XYZ file of C-alpha atoms in Angstrom:
775
model
C 15.899 10.375 44.641
C 16.779 13.003 42.055
C 20.350 13.004 40.861
C 21.954 16.337 40.009
C 22.402 16.950 36.301
C 25.993 17.970 37.011
C 26.895 14.601 38.511
C 28.730 13.441 35.374
C 30.148 10.298 36.911
C 26.613 9.038 37.549
C 25.234 9.830 34.096
C 28.284 8.741 32.137
C 27.865 5.140 33.260
C 24.816 4.951 30.977
C 26.835 5.346 27.805
C 30.470 4.724 28.685
C 30.213 0.930 28.361
C 32.203 -0.273 25.436
C 30.725 -3.333 23.822
C 26.976 -3.160 24.024
C 24.486 -3.842 21.285
C 21.016 -2.459 20.985
C 19.725 -5.866 22.140
C 21.822 -5.553 25.331
C 20.342 -2.155 26.085
C 16.834 -3.575 25.739
C 17.693 -6.438 28.069
C 19.426 -4.234 30.653
C 16.712 -1.574 30.742
C 13.406 -3.368 31.344
C 10.070 -1.690 30.622
C 8.930 -1.814 34.246
C 12.012 0.099 35.324
C 11.507 2.876 32.749
C 7.881 3.267 33.810
C 8.863 3.291 37.494
C 11.406 6.078 36.930
C 8.843 7.985 34.873
C 6.276 7.836 37.684
C 8.498 8.057 40.755
C 11.478 10.203 39.804
C 10.485 12.099 36.678
C 13.343 14.566 37.053
C 15.858 11.730 36.625
C 14.171 10.538 33.444
C 14.157 14.106 32.128
C 17.839 14.533 32.954
C 18.730 11.211 31.362
C 16.976 12.181 28.132
C 18.502 15.586 27.856
C 21.972 14.321 28.806
C 21.738 11.640 26.120
C 20.669 14.235 23.552
C 23.509 16.501 24.705
C 26.000 13.680 24.071
C 24.621 13.208 20.536
C 24.881 16.957 19.934
C 28.486 16.955 21.171
C 29.289 13.969 18.936
C 27.798 15.775 15.948
C 29.763 18.942 16.816
C 33.093 17.182 17.194
C 32.673 14.804 14.250
C 33.190 11.655 16.336
C 36.850 11.194 15.589
C 37.722 8.750 18.344
C 36.422 5.258 18.863
C 35.309 6.298 22.353
C 33.152 9.146 21.046
C 31.539 6.852 18.485
C 30.733 4.317 21.181
C 29.134 7.004 23.345
C 27.036 8.228 20.410
C 25.843 4.710 19.610
C 24.993 3.946 23.225
C 23.014 7.173 23.630
C 21.294 6.333 20.411
C 20.282 2.872 21.711
C 19.215 4.258 25.069
C 16.932 6.865 23.496
C 15.471 4.230 21.161
C 14.634 2.223 24.281
C 13.139 5.089 26.298
C 11.219 7.193 23.760
C 8.182 4.894 23.377
C 7.595 5.159 27.155
C 7.706 8.947 26.909
C 5.161 8.893 24.080
C 2.736 6.510 25.769
C 2.176 8.955 28.641
C 0.177 12.010 27.528
C 1.751 14.136 30.300
C 5.219 13.502 28.892
C 4.367 13.953 25.235
C 5.302 17.627 25.197
C 8.573 17.030 27.028
C 10.818 16.847 23.976
C 9.202 19.984 22.579
C 10.112 22.030 25.632
C 13.467 23.772 25.990
C 15.868 22.639 28.649
C 17.124 25.519 30.800
C 20.854 26.083 30.597
C 21.384 23.519 27.883
C 23.071 26.035 25.634
C 26.024 24.658 23.755
C 28.555 27.150 24.960
C 30.097 29.825 22.782
C 28.711 33.268 22.211
C 25.324 32.371 20.788
C 24.121 30.726 23.975
C 20.791 32.555 24.268
C 19.851 31.887 20.704
C 20.719 28.163 21.049
C 18.681 27.981 24.219
C 15.517 28.458 22.301
C 15.751 25.052 20.580
C 13.361 22.394 21.864
C 15.048 19.126 22.769
C 13.353 17.300 19.867
C 14.881 19.690 17.334
C 18.377 19.400 18.813
C 18.029 15.625 18.733
C 16.870 15.483 15.099
C 19.543 17.911 13.885
C 22.278 15.992 15.712
C 21.109 12.691 14.182
C 21.056 14.144 10.653
C 24.572 15.556 11.104
C 25.754 12.190 12.394
C 24.314 10.427 9.322
C 26.896 12.321 7.209
C 29.825 12.044 9.573
C 33.087 11.075 7.804
C 34.603 7.805 9.024
C 31.532 7.130 11.142
C 28.654 6.857 8.666
C 30.275 7.916 5.381
C 33.629 7.350 3.689
C 36.051 10.185 4.421
C 37.188 12.045 1.301
C 40.439 13.142 2.921
C 43.479 11.121 2.028
C 45.816 12.037 4.882
C 45.175 10.754 8.370
C 47.024 13.653 9.919
C 44.854 15.965 11.968
C 43.080 17.474 9.005
C 39.801 15.865 9.994
C 36.949 17.343 7.983
C 34.933 19.899 9.872
C 31.502 18.358 9.991
C 29.839 21.751 9.550
C 31.697 22.721 6.430
C 31.205 19.489 4.493
C 28.729 19.452 1.657
C 26.713 16.370 2.476
C 25.499 16.137 -1.142
C 28.960 14.779 -1.952
C 28.459 12.044 0.623
C 25.217 10.512 -0.635
C 25.245 6.861 0.403
C 24.553 5.187 -2.924
C 24.489 5.943 -6.638
C 21.097 6.422 -8.269
C 18.777 9.409 -8.358
C 20.858 12.578 -8.667
C 24.148 10.902 -7.761
C 26.453 8.882 -9.998
C 29.189 7.680 -7.661
C 28.739 4.422 -5.758
C 30.870 4.482 -2.590
C 32.780 1.395 -1.451
C 30.464 -0.716 0.707
C 31.504 -0.421 4.351
C 30.073 -2.815 6.900
C 30.675 -0.595 9.932
C 29.162 2.495 8.291
C 26.049 0.513 7.373
C 25.641 -0.693 10.967
C 26.037 2.831 12.351
C 23.554 4.282 9.871
C 21.083 1.542 10.769
C 21.257 2.413 14.478
C 20.765 6.119 13.804
C 17.838 5.447 11.462
C 16.271 3.203 14.114
C 16.389 6.148 16.506
C 14.819 8.423 13.881
C 12.021 5.951 13.299
C 11.451 5.773 17.053
C 11.230 9.581 17.213
C 8.651 9.582 14.429
C 6.641 6.828 16.141
C 4.858 9.300 18.405
C 2.100 8.909 15.772
C 1.421 5.396 17.112
C 0.306 6.782 20.458
C -2.513 8.951 19.103
C -5.873 7.384 18.177
C -6.823 7.429 14.479
C -8.805 10.491 13.496
C -10.216 11.524 10.169
C -8.747 14.965 10.781
C -5.661 15.061 8.631
C -4.439 18.311 10.132
C -2.669 16.626 13.039
C 0.721 16.348 11.398
C 3.531 14.574 13.196
C 5.738 17.352 14.669
C 8.877 15.193 14.472
C 8.396 14.423 10.791
C 7.349 18.002 10.080
C 10.557 19.434 11.535
C 12.776 16.711 10.053
C 11.407 17.320 6.537
C 11.563 21.104 6.754
C 14.221 23.537 5.543
C 15.663 23.489 9.085
C 17.251 20.151 8.164
C 20.224 21.133 6.018
C 20.744 17.510 5.000
C 17.165 16.959 3.789
C 18.076 16.541 0.103
C 21.121 14.247 0.445
C 19.308 12.221 3.094
C 16.192 11.771 0.981
C 18.386 10.748 -1.961
C 20.494 8.399 0.179
C 17.442 6.600 1.553
C 15.776 6.264 -1.849
C 18.965 5.084 -3.577
C 19.926 2.598 -0.869
C 16.504 0.971 -1.205
C 16.288 0.974 -4.997
C 19.889 -0.141 -5.602
C 19.684 -3.114 -3.235
C 20.166 -6.514 -4.831
C 19.431 -9.239 -2.291
C 20.628 -12.017 -4.563
C 24.163 -10.924 -3.883
C 25.610 -9.729 -7.186
C 23.613 -12.142 -9.274
C 25.268 -15.320 -8.017
C 22.696 -17.794 -6.697
C 23.319 -19.019 -3.153
C 25.779 -16.181 -2.605
C 23.859 -14.996 0.463
C 24.790 -18.195 2.236
C 28.466 -17.301 1.957
C 28.410 -13.927 3.645
C 25.989 -12.407 6.055
C 24.277 -9.586 4.219
C 24.719 -6.511 6.404
C 23.060 -4.268 3.838
C 19.565 -5.664 4.329
C 18.918 -4.230 7.827
C 19.978 -0.806 6.505
C 17.700 -1.136 3.463
C 14.738 -2.128 5.656
C 15.331 0.751 8.043
C 15.749 3.170 5.117
C 12.495 1.977 3.525
C 10.624 2.424 6.812
C 12.019 5.897 7.511
C 11.266 6.901 3.936
C 7.593 5.902 3.951
C 7.043 7.577 7.330
C 8.511 10.873 6.093
C 6.190 10.626 3.070
C 3.077 10.236 5.237
C 1.246 13.193 3.819
C -2.414 13.715 2.959
C -2.357 14.832 -0.663
C -6.127 15.353 -0.742
C -5.745 18.482 1.399
C -2.670 19.792 -0.367
C -4.187 22.427 -2.633
C -5.345 25.066 -0.213
C -8.710 26.582 -1.177
C -9.079 30.325 -0.624
C -11.985 31.949 1.129
C -14.213 32.003 -1.951
C -13.630 28.310 -2.501
C -11.396 28.547 -5.558
C -7.946 27.069 -5.305
C -5.229 29.574 -4.602
C -3.523 30.602 -7.778
C -2.751 33.762 -9.697
C -2.314 34.582 -13.327
C 1.413 34.279 -12.703
C 1.087 30.557 -12.066
C 3.084 29.396 -15.072
C 5.620 27.712 -12.879
C 4.542 24.705 -10.840
C 2.873 25.842 -7.651
C 5.222 25.584 -4.679
C 5.174 22.029 -3.421
C 4.246 20.967 0.084
C 6.337 22.170 3.041
C 7.398 18.576 3.567
C 10.655 18.569 1.568
C 10.696 14.783 1.186
C 7.260 14.838 -0.478
C 8.400 17.855 -2.463
C 11.580 16.161 -3.744
C 9.723 12.952 -4.510
C 7.147 14.818 -6.585
C 9.864 16.641 -8.553
C 11.937 13.676 -9.749
C 11.599 13.798 -13.539
C 14.619 12.349 -15.390
C 13.853 9.202 -17.364
C 16.953 7.440 -16.059
C 15.933 8.183 -12.463
C 12.469 6.743 -13.085
C 14.046 3.697 -14.724
C 16.374 3.188 -11.738
C 13.502 3.423 -9.230
C 11.107 1.218 -11.186
C 13.730 -1.465 -11.881
C 14.770 -1.464 -8.225
C 11.254 -1.745 -6.830
C 10.304 -4.423 -9.386
C 13.456 -6.429 -8.613
C 12.735 -6.385 -4.875
C 9.008 -7.118 -5.230
C 9.785 -10.095 -7.471
C 12.274 -11.468 -4.964
C 9.825 -13.792 -3.164
C 8.746 -15.139 -6.573
C 12.325 -15.964 -7.596
C 12.408 -18.107 -4.487
C 10.033 -20.572 -5.970
C 12.260 -21.582 -8.898
C 15.510 -22.349 -7.060
C 14.609 -22.820 -3.419
C 16.933 -20.809 -1.136
C 18.999 -19.591 -4.078
C 18.397 -15.979 -3.151
C 18.030 -14.207 0.123
C 14.319 -13.792 0.782
C 13.463 -10.226 1.672
C 10.671 -9.458 4.108
C 9.964 -5.795 3.425
C 7.612 -6.078 0.440
C 4.836 -4.250 2.316
C 7.052 -1.193 2.846
C 7.979 -1.338 -0.847
C 4.314 -1.369 -1.855
C 3.662 1.703 0.314
C 6.675 3.399 -1.280
C 5.463 2.522 -4.784
C 2.009 3.861 -3.903
C 3.511 7.157 -2.671
C 5.622 7.481 -5.824
C 2.583 7.051 -8.084
C 0.334 9.211 -5.918
C 2.740 12.160 -5.506
C 4.532 12.028 -8.851
C 2.208 11.768 -11.852
C 5.165 11.770 -14.262
C 6.417 8.617 -12.565
C 2.971 7.021 -12.898
C 2.930 7.744 -16.646
C 6.475 6.446 -16.984
C 5.495 3.180 -15.284
C 2.597 2.726 -17.716
C 4.563 3.756 -20.789
C 6.113 0.328 -21.325
C 5.321 -3.208 -20.330
C 7.615 -2.755 -17.288
C 4.409 -2.115 -15.341
C 3.796 -5.870 -15.624
C 6.905 -6.448 -13.485
C 5.005 -4.705 -10.701
C 1.631 -6.273 -11.542
C 2.725 -9.924 -11.396
C 4.281 -9.724 -7.894
C 1.193 -7.851 -6.623
C -1.120 -10.549 -8.028
C 1.167 -13.164 -6.469
C 0.905 -11.509 -3.022
C -2.867 -11.049 -3.345
C -3.370 -14.686 -4.276
C -0.999 -15.926 -1.599
C -2.516 -13.841 1.217
C -6.191 -14.344 0.364
C -6.864 -16.896 3.125
C -4.716 -15.233 5.776
C -6.548 -12.944 8.235
C -3.281 -11.394 9.403
C -2.547 -10.080 5.907
C -5.730 -8.091 5.216
C -3.647 -4.928 5.007
C -1.417 -6.401 2.302
C -4.550 -7.346 0.314
C -5.833 -3.779 0.558
C -2.667 -2.035 -0.536
C -2.234 -4.402 -3.482
C -5.781 -3.681 -4.624
C -5.379 0.096 -4.081
C -2.293 0.159 -6.298
C -4.100 -1.751 -9.066
C -7.098 0.597 -8.730
C -4.796 3.600 -9.138
C -3.115 2.067 -12.204
C -6.416 0.972 -13.761
C -7.560 4.587 -13.994
C -5.108 5.030 -16.885
C -5.883 3.673 -20.367
C -2.321 2.430 -20.827
C -2.677 -0.080 -18.021
C -5.553 -1.836 -19.805
C -3.576 -1.850 -23.059
C -0.465 -3.331 -21.380
C -2.506 -6.220 -19.954
C -2.837 -7.689 -23.460
C 0.771 -8.850 -23.354
C 0.925 -12.673 -23.272
C 1.705 -14.103 -19.840
C 4.573 -16.530 -20.172
C 6.467 -16.343 -16.863
C 5.285 -19.314 -14.949
C 5.377 -18.220 -11.336
C 3.940 -21.167 -9.393
C 0.589 -19.867 -8.136
C -2.345 -21.666 -6.662
C -4.613 -20.910 -9.660
C -5.884 -22.968 -12.609
C -3.485 -23.476 -15.492
C -4.332 -21.236 -18.468
C -2.769 -19.935 -21.653
C -3.360 -16.268 -22.201
C -2.467 -12.713 -21.325
C -1.795 -10.741 -18.163
C -5.472 -9.729 -18.243
C -6.427 -13.401 -17.903
C -4.053 -13.723 -14.950
C -5.636 -10.699 -13.264
C -9.199 -11.959 -13.737
C -8.362 -15.498 -12.580
C -6.619 -14.227 -9.421
C -9.508 -11.830 -8.645
C -11.995 -14.693 -9.086
C -9.937 -16.788 -6.684
C -9.899 -13.993 -4.083
C -13.665 -13.489 -4.311
C -14.600 -17.171 -4.238
C -12.002 -18.534 -1.823
C -10.702 -15.635 0.227
C -11.835 -15.069 3.811
C -14.848 -13.003 4.920
C -12.898 -9.864 5.795
C -12.161 -9.295 2.109
C -15.810 -8.560 1.248
C -15.300 -4.768 1.331
C -12.743 -5.197 -1.449
C -15.165 -6.781 -3.945
C -16.314 -3.375 -5.248
C -12.694 -2.359 -5.774
C -11.728 -5.591 -7.524
C -14.618 -5.352 -9.961
C -14.041 -1.632 -10.535
C -10.508 -2.496 -11.682
C -11.889 -5.078 -14.127
C -14.443 -2.528 -15.421
C -11.701 0.079 -15.892
C -9.538 -2.203 -18.024
C -12.330 -4.047 -19.876
C -12.680 -1.714 -22.901
C -9.049 -2.468 -23.828
C -8.943 -6.276 -23.480
C -8.385 -7.736 -26.934
C -8.929 -11.419 -26.279
C -9.825 -13.200 -23.047
C -9.011 -16.879 -22.615
C -11.829 -19.375 -22.107
C -10.723 -19.891 -18.482
C -11.007 -16.153 -17.683
C -14.316 -15.805 -19.581
C -15.815 -18.647 -17.541
C -14.581 -17.054 -14.314
C -16.362 -13.787 -15.120
C -19.612 -15.621 -15.853
C -19.260 -17.674 -12.693
C -19.029 -14.439 -10.695
C -22.127 -13.066 -12.395
C -23.959 -16.300 -11.622
C -22.965 -16.123 -7.972
C -23.788 -12.434 -7.533
C -27.147 -12.590 -9.311
C -28.775 -15.250 -7.139
C -31.883 -13.769 -5.584
C -30.773 -14.243 -1.987
C -27.492 -12.436 -2.623
C -29.178 -9.536 -4.441
C -31.840 -9.113 -1.758
C -29.724 -9.698 1.325
C -27.853 -6.387 1.462
C -28.510 -2.898 0.240
C -25.494 -2.612 -2.047
C -25.005 -6.162 -3.356
C -26.620 -5.377 -6.698
C -23.725 -2.993 -7.487
C -21.551 -6.037 -8.140
C -23.950 -7.187 -10.868
C -23.888 -3.705 -12.416
C -20.079 -3.777 -12.498
C -20.010 -7.180 -14.204
C -22.632 -6.211 -16.792
C -20.566 -3.116 -17.528
C -17.531 -5.356 -18.148
C -19.469 -7.514 -20.638
C -20.905 -4.432 -22.382
C -17.474 -2.795 -22.731
C -15.956 -5.925 -24.247
C -18.881 -6.608 -26.607
C -19.105 -2.998 -27.791
C -15.385 -2.204 -28.054
C -13.529 -5.528 -28.403
C -16.050 -7.933 -29.973
C -13.697 -9.172 -32.660
C -11.082 -10.963 -30.574
C -13.386 -12.084 -27.797
C -15.186 -15.120 -29.193
C -14.422 -17.032 -25.957
C -16.352 -14.517 -23.888
C -19.215 -14.319 -26.397
C -19.442 -18.118 -26.384
C -19.487 -18.170 -22.559
C -22.258 -15.549 -22.535
C -24.320 -17.650 -24.981
C -23.797 -20.788 -22.902
C -24.872 -19.022 -19.713
C -27.666 -17.016 -21.343
C -30.204 -18.126 -18.739
C -28.359 -16.003 -16.118
C -29.143 -12.872 -18.147
C -32.748 -13.918 -18.756
C -33.224 -14.528 -15.035
C -31.855 -11.067 -14.260
C -34.184 -9.477 -16.804
C -37.107 -11.314 -15.216
C -36.064 -10.763 -11.611
C -39.240 -10.925 -9.498
C -40.106 -7.747 -7.616
C -43.156 -8.726 -5.532
C -42.768 -9.045 -1.750
C -43.552 -12.737 -1.723
C -40.761 -13.582 -4.172
C -38.339 -11.326 -2.305
C -39.063 -13.204 0.911
C -38.697 -16.525 -0.894
C -35.351 -15.403 -2.313
C -34.103 -14.573 1.166
C -35.256 -17.961 2.522
C -33.038 -19.701 0.013
C -30.044 -18.378 1.918
C -30.609 -20.941 4.622
C -30.115 -23.793 2.177
C -26.906 -22.368 0.704
C -24.754 -21.254 3.605
C -21.721 -20.516 1.429
C -21.688 -16.848 0.371
C -20.579 -17.936 -3.099
C -20.946 -21.398 -4.507
C -17.559 -22.932 -5.157
C -18.952 -25.693 -7.309
C -19.241 -25.323 -11.078
C -16.377 -22.878 -11.162
C -14.527 -25.494 -13.261
C -11.297 -24.906 -11.412
C -9.278 -27.653 -12.899
C -5.746 -28.404 -11.783
C -3.646 -25.745 -10.058
C -0.258 -24.788 -11.453
C 2.603 -27.132 -10.831
C 4.804 -26.370 -7.849
C 2.233 -24.106 -6.212
C 1.130 -24.352 -2.613
C -2.467 -23.587 -1.621
C -2.991 -20.208 0.048
C -2.737 -20.935 3.759
C -4.603 -19.240 6.608
C -2.561 -17.513 9.301
C -0.947 -19.681 11.948
C -3.066 -19.444 15.115
C -1.601 -16.838 17.430
C -0.103 -14.721 14.641
C -0.062 -11.080 15.694
C -1.867 -8.562 13.514
C -2.724 -4.899 13.874
C -6.192 -3.510 13.339
C -6.940 -1.162 10.427
C -9.410 1.655 10.047
C -12.229 1.173 7.555
C -11.579 2.160 3.953
C -13.949 4.590 2.261
C -16.631 3.148 -0.044
C -15.914 2.936 -3.766
C -17.874 6.118 -4.477
C -15.547 8.048 -2.144
C -12.425 6.304 -3.428
C -13.041 7.083 -7.080
C -14.491 9.717 -9.344
C -16.037 8.978 -12.715
C -14.392 10.142 -15.913
C -15.698 9.712 -19.411
C -13.317 8.746 -22.202
C -14.059 10.741 -25.339
C -13.409 9.684 -28.945
C -9.826 10.958 -28.988
C -8.983 9.045 -25.835
C -8.916 12.032 -23.473
C -10.828 11.872 -20.221
C -13.162 14.391 -18.727
C -14.369 14.225 -15.177
C -18.108 13.734 -14.679
C -19.416 15.793 -11.813
C -21.947 13.618 -10.012
C -25.323 15.243 -9.470
C -25.921 14.651 -5.832
C -29.678 14.784 -6.126
C -30.126 11.953 -8.611
C -29.219 8.320 -8.399
C -26.169 7.543 -10.462
C -26.476 4.980 -13.275
C -25.735 1.999 -11.071
C -28.442 3.017 -8.721
C -26.042 4.072 -6.005
C -27.850 6.134 -3.436
C -26.485 9.694 -3.220
C -23.056 9.820 -1.647
C -24.334 11.104 1.668
C -26.250 7.914 2.304
C -24.025 5.351 0.783
C -20.934 5.634 2.869
C -21.892 6.011 6.474
C -18.794 4.160 7.556
C -17.921 4.982 11.141
C -14.320 5.825 11.868
C -13.479 2.875 14.009
C -11.486 0.205 12.385
C -12.582 -3.209 13.483
C -16.192 -2.411 14.247
C -16.887 -0.960 10.865
C -15.299 -3.929 9.128
C -17.586 -6.349 10.820
C -20.604 -4.086 10.398
C -19.894 -3.857 6.727
C -19.481 -7.626 6.459
C -22.730 -8.157 8.257
C -24.473 -5.666 6.050
C -23.362 -7.429 2.954
C -23.834 -10.994 4.153
C -26.649 -11.229 6.618
C -30.149 -11.440 5.352
C -30.842 -7.928 6.406
C -34.031 -8.711 8.295
C -31.971 -10.168 11.132
C -29.917 -7.001 11.493
C -33.199 -5.241 11.988
C -32.402 -2.105 9.999
C -33.146 -2.566 6.358
C -35.442 -4.890 4.450
C -35.717 -5.118 0.678
C -38.973 -3.769 -0.743
C -40.544 -4.110 -4.205
C -39.945 -0.391 -4.823
C -36.297 -0.735 -3.955
C -35.819 -3.718 -6.283
C -37.667 -1.884 -9.086
C -35.525 1.219 -8.576
C -32.359 -0.568 -9.715
C -33.767 -3.445 -11.752
C -35.091 -0.939 -14.297
C -31.543 0.379 -14.712
C -29.804 -2.969 -15.342
C -27.795 -2.403 -18.560
C -28.966 -5.551 -20.358
C -29.854 -4.128 -23.795
C -26.526 -4.880 -25.521
C -26.347 -8.464 -24.257
C -30.004 -9.187 -25.029
C -29.528 -7.924 -28.566
C -26.414 -10.083 -28.960
C -28.273 -13.169 -27.738
C -31.238 -12.384 -29.983
C -28.967 -12.291 -33.051
C -26.465 -15.038 -32.283
C -28.354 -17.746 -30.379
C -30.592 -18.754 -33.343
C -27.546 -18.864 -35.644
C -25.520 -21.006 -33.213
C -28.484 -23.340 -32.669
C -28.949 -23.664 -36.425
C -25.277 -24.674 -36.858
C -25.614 -27.276 -34.142
C -28.732 -28.784 -35.720
C -27.436 -28.642 -39.281
C -24.061 -30.161 -38.528
C -25.051 -32.189 -35.494
C -22.332 -30.302 -33.675
C -21.424 -30.766 -30.085
C -17.936 -29.476 -30.664
C -16.966 -26.082 -29.207
C -14.250 -25.363 -31.748
C -16.662 -25.111 -34.706
C -18.910 -22.715 -32.837
C -15.922 -20.631 -31.744
C -14.729 -20.525 -35.335
C -18.156 -19.265 -36.416
C -18.195 -16.624 -33.669
C -14.672 -15.468 -34.583
C -15.812 -14.631 -38.089
C -19.207 -13.278 -37.122
C -19.877 -9.596 -36.792
C -22.502 -7.547 -35.038
C -21.778 -4.298 -36.862
C -24.996 -2.308 -37.159
C -26.926 -4.780 -35.031
C -25.961 -3.616 -31.546
C -27.228 -0.459 -29.834
C -25.035 2.648 -30.227
C -21.901 2.111 -28.089
C -22.128 3.786 -24.701
C -19.295 6.148 -23.734
C -16.520 4.431 -21.756
C -16.718 5.281 -18.050
C -13.557 5.021 -15.960
C -13.622 5.282 -12.183
C -10.313 6.922 -11.288
C -8.880 6.785 -7.780
C -9.066 10.166 -6.088
C -7.021 11.178 -3.052
C -9.123 11.486 0.093
C -8.426 11.810 3.788
C -9.999 8.408 4.417
C -7.321 6.547 2.479
C -4.612 8.822 3.906
C -5.647 7.724 7.399
C -5.856 4.089 6.300
C -2.297 4.268 4.955
C -1.069 5.794 8.204
C -2.515 3.000 10.363
C -1.425 0.289 7.922
C 2.129 1.619 7.613
C 2.682 1.971 11.369
C 1.105 -1.440 11.943
C 3.611 -2.987 9.528
C 6.520 -1.140 11.171
C 5.354 -2.181 14.651
C 5.167 -5.865 13.723
C 8.386 -5.918 11.697
C 10.612 -4.430 14.428
C 10.914 -7.410 16.728
C 14.660 -7.470 17.250
C 14.820 -5.340 19.314
C 11.046 -5.075 19.977
C 10.962 -1.288 20.053
C 7.236 -0.743 20.678
C 6.198 -4.105 22.018
C 3.948 -3.949 25.088
C 3.676 -0.162 25.075
C 0.302 1.512 25.085
C -0.188 2.078 21.345
C -3.381 3.932 20.385
C -3.314 4.117 16.575
C -4.321 0.440 16.212
C -5.020 -2.599 18.336
C -2.691 -5.560 18.407
C -4.706 -8.745 17.980
C -4.000 -12.434 17.702
C -5.465 -14.433 14.855
């Protein structure tokens, strides 16, 4: 039966308890009970929520000076964290927090005006005030303990930023209790923002999250110090414990939960679709006047706005060093087992790094300006290689590849890859001596040849990255050169080319890689040239690819004899690196969240041509014609439906099945001719025509079977004047689009859902943004 809102004795019992923890609240308030109250006595649930918010508002007003007040605030905080997901899962309740509660004015003269605030806004404002509450979540600046407590409304929260770093030089004394209190408040914030989990994915990016929108607006007077605090706490964190190995075993690290929570809140506030950010006017031009000398006003979301406006070199250095240090943490593990605390939030860090590069171009250029970018690259390659066999980590594979695709659109990234790779992180890949480019190619080869089926949609992306960097690669190792030719061999078998409508794109990408290296970096690449000569029959077979129906059918039949999508033999793998463990599949029963499909490569990227002076100009695709690789026009090529799992499996089937069985598409002679005639083989054929006779002559004359002599000859050879005129370099640059924005939203919330197990905030509630599946 309904309880009167005025019955304080009844309501106070919910938060008056002294020593509870958030885990206790979850145990004492079972899901079934919350749902029962919601269905059977809704007015009680409503009263409970607004009373709890009222207590937080009172705590924020008073400044929480007594232990009792702090306890009440924390308990209300835990209770709301427990209840909110059950409010969100019921569509009838979803508007509840956005309605105003009659008579909930806060006293004083401005009662009417205060009345107009929806409950959600009062809650968010109270939480932000509490996050800068002296002696509760921040160090008090007052010396005397006499009753000169700081008035929480007059303090300038910018002086109370939690950690030194961007825009703040002073590092406050670490305080265990403050960290715990901040963590609980941030958990509540994250729970407020999680309403997004209860709406199905839609490609319409206009449905912004009202909680995030209000929190990141000018209504939040603490937006700047809070953004800075979250960013600095994450980037300043050193899990090793002040550089002393094994230090984490001596004291329990209370900072880590705060850092995790901060990273999660930060990436959720930055969930913003940048592809829709420039608002076109009626006539289709982007809004802008002649007065636009200043930067156009940033997005309304202040967090995105602040992030995009960071510009000082030392701030960039601080962020990059911090992210690189944390991403490398799992790699440090492998040298001295257990010497450092192993962090678990690398996926949140990758999302944060993505947002930084996507929203702040100056940061992206800073990252690429020095070889520091390699400190991000190596951990990403490590994660990609480690997760390649694990179905539950498909999302991690995607974000790693997206970041590399974004970086590869810039010339500097290709140039940086030439730095020799000397760090020996134990990885399950063949031993090689070479550069970071070799490492990248060897890891990509490993993903393609020994990853699981669900990674097929990433092949286009992986090869696009290699194409983008290829014009700048000064000297590939023999191991990497052989890997590239092995991929070409695998992708140019007739059954693979004929079994799905877009498989031939992979061959086009690889030929483009060889052409770029031969035309622009011939001198240092004798290993690759030698590998091409050794495997010359692959190129001859491509040039003579049969196009009659009978041969096409015969090619498809061959599939039945070779069930493996890519032969793993003859890839000359050799011994894996010492100390490495093979990439393991997920443990059966591992939970994973579904993801929406990612857009095809033609939607993800736009083509730019690099001119002589190194500048890029965008190439507008002509929709009517086929593009050089023989992609069908964009309208046809990416009919991906917007439903996560289904489209993944459809896409896999399309690429793998001999298409006749799927009943839709069958290869025809005309279709094969349409792209075969465009295969860019001229450069390679010319190279073979010139060099093969010379190499054969050396072998006969000197009776050589030794590679080193031939390599020596190729190193000193030249093809100047013999090759066709170099083609312009084409770079496929990542472009923001609502498809990836939606993918990031589902991925990010999936990660947050799975990582919050203690307490399990969203577990067993009716989440709609993704499905929870078991491997």
